[in-house]
Amino acid sequence: MSKRPNVVRGINIVRPRAVPVITSLCRTARIAEIVNRMVKWDEDKARVSPGLLIEALVVCIMCGRKPLWKVEQFWADQDLELLFQGVDLTSSHQLNDDALGRALDRLAEVDMKELLSTASLALLTAHKLSMSTIHLDTTTISVQGAYENDSHGQFKIEYAYGKDHRTDLKKFKIGAAIQQQGLPVFSELLSGKKSDKEWNPEAVLEMKELFGNKGYKDVVFVSDCVLVHTESLKLLANEHIQFISRLPETFNLAGELKSLAFEKNDWHDLGHLSTSDFKKAARYQTYSIRHELCGRMYDFVVVQSSTLEERKEKTLLRRIKIQKDELEKEARDLARRNFACEPDAKSAMDDLMAKALALGFGVQGNTLKKETASYSHKGRPRKGEQPTIAVSYHASCVIGDIRDEFYEELKKKESTFVLIASVKDREKYNDMGILLEYKHQSSIETKFRFIKSPVYLGPVFLEKPERVEALGYVFMLVLLVASYLEYRVRRGLKEAGQAVLLPGNKKTDRPSVQTIMEIFNLIEVLIINGERYFPENLPLQAFSMIEWAGYDPTKIYLEPLACNFA
């Protein structure tokens, strides 16, 4: 068809979706400005700055460009005049894959951790937020592709263990940290085999210095049990670092404190901590004590969870079966042994019975004297020949089921874990405060699920390890922006006392980033003879979402966005 039928001239439709909002957040984070200041580039020759290209890539990934190639097609559908007013950007072709790849090469030459932390602090300051606690963790990313050189500086893409069990794929790691509202403050790309035990204390020391220089004092660091080992405890103590973590079961003290808690039976009932799904929520009780570990005093909280008890029961039953099978094998081996005297047989029997009883099993045993007649030669004995009588002793044990009272005690102990804390304000971080802070560790795992969502990368982005590393940091910038979008919308909903309407007439005041983006995807703008308007049939919830995010719909979608970079 050579002509389009029934065309109304002077009217165009653009589908900005969330692009203006995400672009505005990128500029609040000063991403383009920071990149332009850090990388080497010729301002006189470059029509589009590397900072703008990195900002464009963040927006593109955040707004769902999948697969991530031919990116200029994404920008061809956007209102470039409003988004980049004052910038010499005449065509979406200037935002092509090759230009973005070269921008990643420049980014790989600078301290990308500094870039991320600077952008994080810019957003934190703009939103007038604090940093009292920091949660940190790592995750593994599997990649496909061949590389001429697998390493870039200390960053190495290599075969390593991952929870996806894809031993055929090379991997790298991401280490990240969030503050108490779940907003990222620190990120780092790591080699695939980087040990969590090494990275956790290293990152804590680095963040203490970094944020301490920015005026954030007395921060409490929260991590999983990989933070706690002999060397790390010494490092943390020497730097007077406050932390909350889980005491690994490899420390004998963990078992000792659990036993002490059940022996004392002086539990502090915290009740339900969850405010949602109250019927299924766990009940918690705690026992706290101050105790020495590695030559220093710490606060310990033994925690028992009702739901943990239910989840652990199957594991416990499997372990009990294995123990019983092993005891029964030892009993069979014991029955085959010959002892020269009854005390030896009884001693061996008592040892096995004591072991079974210690593991909670019922057990019965006895010893047996056995006499065996034999002759000194082969064949039939001669008439009147008397046999030699050999006397041996044997022991037998019958292993019964585990005792009911012992099984109940095991279930209780299985449902407990021990938290370790070194904090100044013990009033704020009482048993409840320490447990709540540790439970918030799951929020960083939620962030990792977001960045591990599949995005298919074009060949230009996987040419070499330095581009993979730089792109990894771009994804962390995406996570940063997404986290603040989610925070702003949830804050707006709370302040307005409203909720997002979901399919099935369900409501939520804590929508996910995915839900937020789905509603933004409904937004369209009409351009009629150069003037911009919202269509009459645009869903009201789309307007509301813009306002919940803290923006005026008209200013953010129909008027030029402020640019704070060249």
Coordinates of C-alpha atoms in Angstrom, one line a residue:
M1 CA 0.0 0.0 0.0
S2 CA 1.6 3.3 -1.1
K3 CA -0.7 5.6 1.0
R4 CA -2.2 5.4 4.4
P5 CA -6.0 5.7 4.2
N6 CA -8.1 8.1 6.3
V7 CA -5.1 9.9 7.8
V8 CA -5.7 13.1 9.9
R9 CA -2.7 15.4 9.3
G10 CA -1.2 17.3 12.1
I11 CA -2.1 14.6 14.7
N12 CA 0.5 12.2 16.1
I13 CA 0.4 9.7 19.0
V14 CA 3.4 9.0 21.2
R15 CA 3.6 6.3 23.9
P16 CA 5.9 7.7 26.5
R17 CA 4.8 5.1 29.1
A18 CA 7.1 5.7 32.1
V19 CA 9.9 7.3 30.2
P20 CA 9.5 10.9 31.4
V21 CA 9.2 9.8 35.1
I22 CA 12.3 7.5 34.8
T23 CA 14.2 10.2 33.0
S24 CA 13.4 12.7 35.7
L25 CA 14.5 10.3 38.4
C26 CA 17.8 9.7 36.5
R27 CA 18.3 13.5 36.5
T28 CA 17.6 13.7 40.2
A29 CA 20.3 11.1 40.6
R30 CA 22.5 13.3 38.3
I31 CA 23.6 10.2 36.4
A32 CA 24.5 11.9 33.2
E33 CA 26.2 14.8 35.0
I34 CA 28.3 12.4 37.1
V35 CA 29.3 10.3 34.1
N36 CA 30.3 13.3 32.1
R37 CA 32.5 14.6 34.9
M38 CA 34.2 11.2 35.5
V39 CA 34.9 9.9 31.9
K40 CA 37.3 11.2 29.3
W41 CA 35.5 12.7 26.3
D42 CA 35.8 15.6 23.9
E43 CA 33.0 18.1 24.5
D44 CA 33.8 20.0 21.3
K45 CA 33.5 17.0 19.0
A46 CA 30.8 14.9 20.7
R47 CA 27.3 15.8 19.7
V48 CA 25.9 13.5 22.3
S49 CA 27.6 13.2 25.7
P50 CA 28.5 9.8 27.2
G51 CA 26.4 10.8 30.2
L52 CA 23.3 11.2 28.1
L53 CA 24.0 7.9 26.4
I54 CA 24.3 6.1 29.8
E55 CA 21.1 7.8 31.0
A56 CA 19.4 6.7 27.8
L57 CA 20.5 3.2 28.4
V58 CA 19.2 3.2 32.0
V59 CA 15.8 4.5 30.8
C60 CA 15.7 2.0 28.0
I61 CA 16.4 -1.0 30.2
M62 CA 14.0 0.2 33.0
C63 CA 11.2 0.8 30.5
G64 CA 11.4 -2.8 29.2
R65 CA 13.3 -2.7 26.0
K66 CA 13.7 -6.5 25.4
P67 CA 15.8 -7.6 23.6
L68 CA 18.4 -5.0 24.3
W69 CA 19.6 -4.2 20.7
K70 CA 18.5 -1.8 18.1
V71 CA 17.9 0.6 21.0
E72 CA 17.3 3.5 18.6
Q73 CA 14.0 1.9 17.7
F74 CA 12.9 2.4 21.3
W75 CA 13.8 6.1 21.2
A76 CA 12.2 6.6 17.8
D77 CA 8.8 6.2 19.5
Q78 CA 9.6 8.9 22.2
D79 CA 9.1 12.6 22.3
L80 CA 12.8 13.5 22.1
E81 CA 12.1 17.3 21.9
L82 CA 10.6 17.3 25.4
L83 CA 12.9 14.8 27.0
F84 CA 16.2 16.3 25.8
Q85 CA 15.4 20.0 25.3
G86 CA 18.6 22.0 24.8
V87 CA 20.6 18.9 23.8
D88 CA 21.9 18.6 20.2
L89 CA 19.9 15.4 19.7
T90 CA 18.2 15.5 16.3
S91 CA 17.5 11.8 15.7
S92 CA 17.0 8.6 17.7
H93 CA 19.8 7.1 15.5
Q94 CA 22.3 9.1 17.6
L95 CA 21.3 6.6 20.4
N96 CA 22.3 3.5 18.4
D97 CA 23.9 0.4 19.8
D98 CA 27.4 1.3 18.7
A99 CA 27.3 4.7 20.4
L100 CA 26.0 3.0 23.6
G101 CA 28.8 0.4 23.3
R102 CA 31.5 3.1 23.1
A103 CA 29.9 4.9 26.1
L104 CA 30.2 1.6 28.1
D105 CA 33.9 1.4 27.1
R106 CA 34.5 4.9 28.5
L107 CA 32.5 4.0 31.6
A108 CA 34.7 0.9 32.2
E109 CA 37.8 3.2 32.5
V110 CA 36.5 5.0 35.6
D111 CA 35.7 4.0 39.2
M112 CA 32.2 2.7 38.7
K113 CA 31.7 2.1 42.4
E114 CA 32.2 5.8 43.0
L115 CA 29.7 6.6 40.2
L116 CA 27.1 4.4 41.9
S117 CA 27.6 5.6 45.4
T118 CA 27.6 9.3 44.2
A119 CA 24.3 8.8 42.4
S120 CA 22.9 6.9 45.4
L121 CA 23.8 9.7 47.8
A122 CA 22.3 12.3 45.4
L123 CA 18.9 10.5 45.5
L124 CA 19.2 9.9 49.2
T125 CA 19.8 13.6 49.8
A126 CA 17.1 14.7 47.3
H127 CA 14.6 12.6 49.2
K128 CA 15.8 13.8 52.7
L129 CA 16.4 10.2 53.8
S130 CA 18.8 8.9 56.4
M131 CA 21.1 5.9 56.6
S132 CA 21.0 4.3 60.0
T133 CA 21.3 0.6 58.9
I134 CA 22.8 -1.0 55.8
H135 CA 22.0 -4.5 54.6
L136 CA 24.5 -6.2 52.3
D137 CA 24.5 -9.4 50.3
T138 CA 25.8 -11.0 47.1
T139 CA 24.2 -12.8 44.2
T140 CA 25.7 -14.7 41.2
I141 CA 24.9 -13.9 37.6
S142 CA 25.4 -16.5 34.8
V143 CA 26.4 -15.2 31.3
Q144 CA 26.6 -16.7 27.9
G145 CA 29.1 -15.8 25.3
A146 CA 32.8 -16.2 24.4
Y147 CA 35.3 -13.5 25.4
E148 CA 38.8 -12.8 24.0
N149 CA 39.9 -12.0 27.5
D150 CA 37.9 -13.1 30.5
S151 CA 39.2 -10.4 32.9
H152 CA 39.2 -6.7 33.2
G153 CA 41.3 -5.5 36.2
Q154 CA 40.1 -7.4 39.2
F155 CA 36.8 -8.3 37.5
K156 CA 36.9 -11.8 36.1
I157 CA 34.1 -13.8 34.3
E158 CA 34.8 -17.4 35.2
Y159 CA 33.4 -20.8 35.9
A160 CA 32.1 -20.9 39.5
Y161 CA 29.4 -22.3 41.6
G162 CA 25.9 -20.9 41.4
K163 CA 22.5 -21.7 42.7
D164 CA 21.3 -22.2 39.2
H165 CA 23.6 -25.3 39.0
R166 CA 24.7 -24.1 35.4
T167 CA 28.2 -25.4 35.6
D168 CA 28.5 -24.9 31.8
L169 CA 28.2 -21.1 32.1
K170 CA 30.7 -18.6 33.3
K171 CA 29.7 -16.3 36.1
F172 CA 30.3 -13.1 37.9
K173 CA 28.9 -11.8 41.2
I174 CA 27.1 -8.6 42.3
G175 CA 27.6 -7.3 45.8
A176 CA 25.1 -4.7 46.9
A177 CA 23.9 -2.8 50.0
I178 CA 20.7 -1.1 50.8
Q179 CA 19.6 1.3 53.7
Q180 CA 16.7 0.8 56.0
Q181 CA 14.0 1.7 53.5
G182 CA 15.4 -0.8 51.0
L183 CA 17.1 1.8 48.8
P184 CA 20.5 0.9 47.3
V185 CA 23.5 2.8 48.6
F186 CA 26.4 0.7 47.4
S187 CA 27.1 -1.8 44.6
E188 CA 30.1 -3.7 43.3
L189 CA 30.7 -6.2 40.5
L190 CA 32.9 -9.1 41.6
S191 CA 34.7 -12.0 40.0
G192 CA 32.7 -15.3 39.8
K193 CA 34.8 -17.0 42.5
K194 CA 35.0 -14.1 44.9
S195 CA 34.3 -15.5 48.4
D196 CA 31.4 -14.0 50.3
K197 CA 33.5 -14.4 53.5
E198 CA 36.1 -12.1 52.0
W199 CA 33.7 -9.5 50.4
N200 CA 31.4 -8.9 53.3
P201 CA 34.0 -7.5 55.8
E202 CA 35.8 -5.7 53.0
A203 CA 32.6 -4.0 51.8
V204 CA 31.7 -3.1 55.4
L205 CA 35.1 -1.4 56.0
E206 CA 34.8 0.4 52.6
M207 CA 31.3 1.7 53.3
K208 CA 32.2 2.8 56.8
E209 CA 34.9 5.0 55.5
L210 CA 32.9 6.2 52.4
F211 CA 29.7 7.1 54.2
G212 CA 31.5 8.3 57.3
N213 CA 33.2 10.9 55.2
K214 CA 29.8 12.0 54.0
G215 CA 28.5 12.5 57.5
Y216 CA 26.7 9.2 58.0
K217 CA 27.9 8.1 61.5
D218 CA 26.9 5.2 63.7
V219 CA 25.6 3.1 60.9
V220 CA 24.7 -0.5 61.8
F221 CA 25.6 -3.1 59.2
V222 CA 23.4 -6.2 58.8
S223 CA 24.5 -9.3 56.9
D224 CA 24.0 -13.1 56.8
C225 CA 26.3 -15.4 58.7
V226 CA 29.1 -15.1 56.2
L227 CA 30.1 -11.9 57.9
V228 CA 30.9 -13.7 61.1
H229 CA 34.2 -15.6 61.4
T230 CA 37.3 -15.2 63.5
E231 CA 39.2 -12.9 61.2
S232 CA 36.2 -10.7 60.3
L233 CA 35.2 -10.3 64.0
K234 CA 38.8 -9.0 64.7
L235 CA 38.5 -6.5 61.8
L236 CA 35.1 -5.2 62.8
A237 CA 36.2 -4.8 66.4
N238 CA 39.4 -2.9 65.5
E239 CA 37.4 -0.4 63.4
H240 CA 34.6 -0.2 66.1
I241 CA 32.0 -1.2 63.5
Q242 CA 28.4 -1.9 64.6
F243 CA 26.8 -5.0 63.1
I244 CA 24.0 -7.5 63.4
S245 CA 24.3 -11.0 61.9
R246 CA 23.6 -14.7 62.4
L247 CA 26.0 -16.8 64.4
P248 CA 27.1 -19.7 62.2
E249 CA 26.4 -23.2 63.4
T250 CA 30.1 -23.9 62.9
F251 CA 30.7 -22.1 66.2
N252 CA 30.2 -24.4 69.1
L253 CA 28.8 -21.4 71.0
A254 CA 25.7 -21.5 68.8
G255 CA 24.7 -25.0 70.1
E256 CA 25.7 -24.0 73.7
L257 CA 23.5 -20.9 73.7
K258 CA 20.5 -22.8 72.3
S259 CA 20.9 -25.5 75.0
L260 CA 21.2 -22.8 77.7
A261 CA 18.0 -21.0 76.4
F262 CA 16.0 -24.2 76.7
E263 CA 17.6 -25.1 80.0
K264 CA 16.7 -21.6 81.5
N265 CA 13.3 -21.6 79.8
D266 CA 13.1 -17.8 80.3
W267 CA 11.8 -16.9 76.9
H268 CA 10.6 -13.4 76.0
D269 CA 7.4 -13.8 73.8
L270 CA 7.5 -11.3 70.9
G271 CA 4.2 -12.6 69.4
H272 CA 3.5 -12.0 65.7
L273 CA 5.8 -9.6 63.9
S274 CA 4.0 -9.6 60.5
T275 CA 1.1 -7.2 60.0
S276 CA -0.2 -9.1 57.0
D277 CA -1.7 -12.6 56.7
F278 CA -1.8 -12.7 60.5
K279 CA -3.1 -16.3 60.7
K280 CA -0.1 -17.7 58.9
A281 CA 2.4 -15.3 60.5
A282 CA 5.1 -16.8 62.7
R283 CA 5.2 -16.3 66.4
Y284 CA 8.6 -15.5 67.9
Q285 CA 10.2 -15.9 71.3
T286 CA 13.7 -14.9 72.3
Y287 CA 16.3 -15.4 75.0
S288 CA 19.1 -12.9 75.2
I289 CA 22.5 -13.0 76.8
R290 CA 25.8 -11.2 76.7
H291 CA 28.7 -13.6 76.1
E292 CA 32.3 -13.7 75.1
L293 CA 33.4 -14.8 71.6
C294 CA 37.0 -14.7 70.3
G295 CA 38.1 -12.7 73.2
R296 CA 35.3 -10.0 72.9
M297 CA 31.9 -9.5 74.4
Y298 CA 28.8 -9.5 72.2
D299 CA 25.0 -9.5 72.6
F300 CA 23.4 -12.8 71.5
V301 CA 19.7 -13.4 70.9
V302 CA 18.4 -17.0 70.6
V303 CA 15.3 -16.9 68.4
Q304 CA 12.6 -19.5 68.2
S305 CA 10.1 -19.3 65.3
S306 CA 6.8 -21.3 65.1
T307 CA 6.8 -21.4 61.3
L308 CA 10.5 -22.4 61.1
E309 CA 9.6 -25.4 63.3
E310 CA 7.0 -26.6 60.7
R311 CA 9.4 -26.1 57.7
K312 CA 12.3 -27.8 59.4
E313 CA 10.3 -30.9 60.5
K314 CA 10.8 -32.8 57.2
T315 CA 14.5 -32.1 57.4
L316 CA 14.6 -33.3 61.0
L317 CA 12.7 -36.6 60.1
R318 CA 15.2 -37.3 57.3
R319 CA 18.2 -36.7 59.7
I320 CA 16.6 -39.0 62.4
K321 CA 16.1 -41.8 59.8
I322 CA 19.8 -41.5 58.7
Q323 CA 20.9 -41.6 62.4
K324 CA 18.8 -44.7 63.1
D325 CA 20.1 -46.5 60.0
E326 CA 23.6 -45.8 61.1
L327 CA 22.9 -47.1 64.6
E328 CA 21.3 -50.3 63.3
K329 CA 24.3 -50.9 61.1
E330 CA 26.6 -50.5 64.2
A331 CA 24.3 -52.9 66.1
R332 CA 24.7 -55.6 63.3
D333 CA 28.4 -55.1 63.3
L334 CA 28.5 -55.5 67.1
A335 CA 26.5 -58.7 67.0
R336 CA 29.1 -60.3 64.7
R337 CA 32.0 -59.5 67.0
N338 CA 33.5 -62.1 69.4
F339 CA 34.7 -60.9 72.8
A340 CA 37.1 -62.8 75.1
C341 CA 35.3 -61.8 78.3
E342 CA 31.9 -60.6 79.3
P343 CA 33.1 -57.2 80.6
D344 CA 34.5 -56.4 77.1
A345 CA 31.2 -57.3 75.4
K346 CA 29.2 -55.3 78.0
S347 CA 31.5 -52.3 77.6
A348 CA 31.0 -52.3 73.8
M349 CA 27.2 -52.7 74.2
D350 CA 27.1 -49.9 76.8
D351 CA 28.9 -47.6 74.4
L352 CA 26.4 -48.2 71.6
M353 CA 23.5 -47.9 74.0
A354 CA 24.8 -44.6 75.4
K355 CA 25.2 -43.3 71.9
A356 CA 21.7 -44.3 70.9
L357 CA 20.3 -42.8 74.1
A358 CA 22.2 -39.5 73.6
L359 CA 20.6 -39.3 70.1
G360 CA 17.2 -39.8 71.7
F361 CA 16.5 -43.4 70.6
G362 CA 15.0 -46.1 72.7
V363 CA 17.4 -49.1 72.9
Q364 CA 17.6 -52.6 74.5
G365 CA 20.7 -54.7 74.9
N366 CA 22.0 -57.9 76.4
T367 CA 25.2 -60.0 76.4
L368 CA 25.4 -63.7 75.6
K369 CA 27.9 -66.4 76.5
K370 CA 28.6 -68.8 73.7
E371 CA 30.5 -72.1 74.0
T372 CA 31.8 -73.8 70.9
A373 CA 33.2 -77.3 70.8
S374 CA 36.1 -78.2 68.5
Y375 CA 38.7 -80.9 67.9
S376 CA 42.4 -80.6 67.0
H377 CA 42.1 -82.6 63.8
K378 CA 39.8 -83.0 60.8
G379 CA 37.3 -85.8 60.5
R380 CA 35.4 -87.8 63.0
P381 CA 36.6 -87.6 66.6
R382 CA 38.2 -90.7 68.1
K383 CA 36.3 -92.8 70.6
G384 CA 36.5 -91.2 74.0
E385 CA 38.2 -88.1 72.6
Q386 CA 37.1 -84.9 74.5
P387 CA 36.6 -81.7 72.5
T388 CA 38.2 -78.4 73.4
I389 CA 35.5 -75.9 74.6
A390 CA 36.0 -72.3 73.4
V391 CA 34.1 -69.7 75.3
S392 CA 33.2 -66.3 73.6
Y393 CA 30.9 -63.5 74.5
H394 CA 28.6 -61.5 72.3
A395 CA 26.5 -58.3 72.6
S396 CA 23.3 -57.4 70.9
C397 CA 21.4 -54.1 70.7
V398 CA 17.9 -53.4 69.4
I399 CA 17.4 -49.8 68.3
G400 CA 13.9 -48.5 68.9
D401 CA 12.1 -45.3 67.8
I402 CA 13.1 -41.9 68.9
R403 CA 11.5 -40.9 72.2
D404 CA 8.5 -38.6 71.9
E405 CA 9.8 -36.1 74.5
F406 CA 13.2 -36.0 72.8
Y407 CA 11.7 -35.5 69.4
E408 CA 9.7 -32.5 70.6
E409 CA 12.8 -31.0 72.1
L410 CA 14.7 -31.5 68.8
K411 CA 11.9 -29.8 66.9
K412 CA 12.1 -26.8 69.2
K413 CA 15.9 -26.6 68.9
E414 CA 15.7 -27.1 65.1
S415 CA 13.4 -24.0 65.0
T416 CA 15.9 -21.8 66.7
F417 CA 18.8 -19.7 65.5
V418 CA 21.2 -17.4 67.2
L419 CA 21.8 -13.7 66.3
I420 CA 24.9 -11.8 67.2
A421 CA 25.1 -8.1 67.6
S422 CA 27.6 -5.4 68.4
V423 CA 25.6 -2.2 68.8
K424 CA 25.8 0.9 70.9
D425 CA 22.1 1.7 71.4
R426 CA 20.9 -1.5 73.1
E427 CA 17.6 0.2 74.0
K428 CA 16.8 0.7 70.3
Y429 CA 18.2 -2.6 69.3
N430 CA 16.6 -4.8 71.9
D431 CA 15.6 -8.3 71.1
M432 CA 12.7 -7.1 68.9
G433 CA 14.9 -4.5 67.2
I434 CA 17.7 -6.9 66.5
L435 CA 15.3 -9.6 65.1
L436 CA 13.4 -7.1 63.0
E437 CA 16.6 -5.7 61.5
Y438 CA 17.8 -9.1 60.6
K439 CA 14.5 -10.1 59.1
H440 CA 14.7 -7.1 56.8
Q441 CA 17.7 -8.8 55.2
S442 CA 15.2 -10.4 52.8
S443 CA 14.6 -7.1 51.2
I444 CA 18.0 -7.1 49.5
E445 CA 17.2 -10.6 48.1
T446 CA 14.0 -9.0 46.5
K447 CA 16.2 -6.4 44.8
F448 CA 18.4 -9.2 43.4
R449 CA 15.4 -10.9 41.9
F450 CA 14.6 -7.7 40.0
I451 CA 18.1 -7.4 38.4
K452 CA 18.1 -11.1 37.6
S453 CA 15.0 -10.8 35.4
P454 CA 15.9 -11.9 31.9
V455 CA 17.1 -9.2 29.5
Y456 CA 18.4 -10.4 26.1
L457 CA 21.6 -8.5 25.2
G458 CA 22.7 -7.8 21.7
P459 CA 26.2 -8.8 20.6
V460 CA 27.6 -5.3 20.9
F461 CA 27.0 -5.3 24.7
L462 CA 28.9 -8.7 25.1
E463 CA 32.0 -8.0 23.0
K464 CA 34.4 -7.9 25.8
P465 CA 34.5 -8.2 29.6
E466 CA 34.9 -4.5 30.3
R467 CA 31.6 -3.9 28.5
V468 CA 30.0 -6.7 30.5
E469 CA 31.3 -5.1 33.7
A470 CA 30.2 -1.6 32.7
L471 CA 26.8 -2.9 31.7
G472 CA 26.5 -4.7 35.1
Y473 CA 27.0 -1.3 36.8
V474 CA 24.3 0.2 34.4
F475 CA 21.9 -2.5 35.7
M476 CA 22.7 -1.5 39.2
L477 CA 21.8 2.1 38.2
V478 CA 18.5 0.7 36.9
L479 CA 18.0 -1.0 40.2
L480 CA 18.7 2.2 42.0
V481 CA 16.1 4.2 39.9
A482 CA 13.5 1.3 40.2
S483 CA 13.9 1.2 44.0
Y484 CA 13.2 5.0 44.3
L485 CA 10.2 4.8 41.9
E486 CA 8.8 2.0 44.1
Y487 CA 9.5 4.0 47.3
R488 CA 7.9 7.2 45.9
V489 CA 4.7 5.4 44.8
R490 CA 4.3 3.6 48.1
R491 CA 5.0 6.7 50.0
G492 CA 2.4 8.6 47.9
L493 CA -0.2 5.9 48.4
K494 CA 0.4 6.0 52.2
E495 CA 0.1 9.8 52.3
A496 CA -3.1 9.7 50.2
G497 CA -4.6 6.8 52.1
Q498 CA -5.2 5.1 48.7
A499 CA -4.5 1.8 47.0
V500 CA -3.7 0.5 43.6
L501 CA -6.5 -1.6 42.0
L502 CA -5.2 -4.9 40.7
P503 CA -6.9 -7.5 38.5
G504 CA -9.7 -9.3 40.3
N505 CA -10.6 -6.2 42.2
K506 CA -7.8 -6.7 44.6
K507 CA -6.1 -3.7 46.2
T508 CA -2.6 -3.1 47.4
D509 CA -0.8 -0.1 48.9
R510 CA 2.6 -1.8 48.3
P511 CA 2.7 -2.3 44.5
S512 CA 5.8 -3.9 43.0
V513 CA 7.9 -2.2 40.3
Q514 CA 6.4 -4.5 37.7
T515 CA 2.8 -3.4 38.7
I516 CA 3.8 0.2 38.6
M517 CA 5.4 -0.1 35.2
E518 CA 2.3 -1.9 33.8
I519 CA 0.1 1.0 34.7
F520 CA 2.6 3.5 33.3
N521 CA 2.6 1.5 30.1
L522 CA -1.1 2.7 29.5
I523 CA 0.0 6.3 29.1
E524 CA -0.3 7.9 25.6
V525 CA 0.1 11.5 24.5
L526 CA -1.5 13.2 21.5
I527 CA 0.5 15.9 19.6
I528 CA -1.9 18.1 17.6
N529 CA -0.3 20.8 15.5
G530 CA 2.7 20.9 17.9
E531 CA 0.5 21.0 21.1
R532 CA 0.5 18.1 23.5
Y533 CA -2.6 16.6 25.1
F534 CA -3.7 13.5 27.1
P535 CA -6.4 11.5 25.3
E536 CA -9.8 11.6 26.9
N537 CA -9.9 7.8 27.4
L538 CA -6.7 7.5 29.4
P539 CA -7.4 5.4 32.5
L540 CA -7.7 7.5 35.7
Q541 CA -5.4 5.2 37.6
A542 CA -2.6 6.1 35.1
F543 CA -3.0 9.8 36.1
S544 CA -3.1 8.7 39.8
M545 CA 0.1 6.7 39.4
I546 CA 2.0 9.8 38.1
E547 CA 0.8 11.7 41.1
W548 CA 1.6 8.9 43.6
A549 CA 5.1 9.0 42.1
G550 CA 5.3 12.7 43.1
Y551 CA 4.9 14.4 39.7
D552 CA 2.4 16.7 38.1
P553 CA 1.0 14.8 35.0
T554 CA 1.0 18.0 32.9
K555 CA 4.5 19.2 33.7
I556 CA 6.2 15.8 33.5
Y557 CA 4.4 14.6 30.2
L558 CA 3.4 17.7 28.3
E559 CA 6.2 20.2 29.1
P560 CA 10.0 20.0 28.6
L561 CA 12.0 18.2 31.2
A562 CA 14.9 20.1 32.9
C563 CA 18.3 19.0 31.8
N564 CA 21.2 19.4 34.3
F565 CA 23.9 18.3 31.9
A566 CA 25.4 19.5 28.6

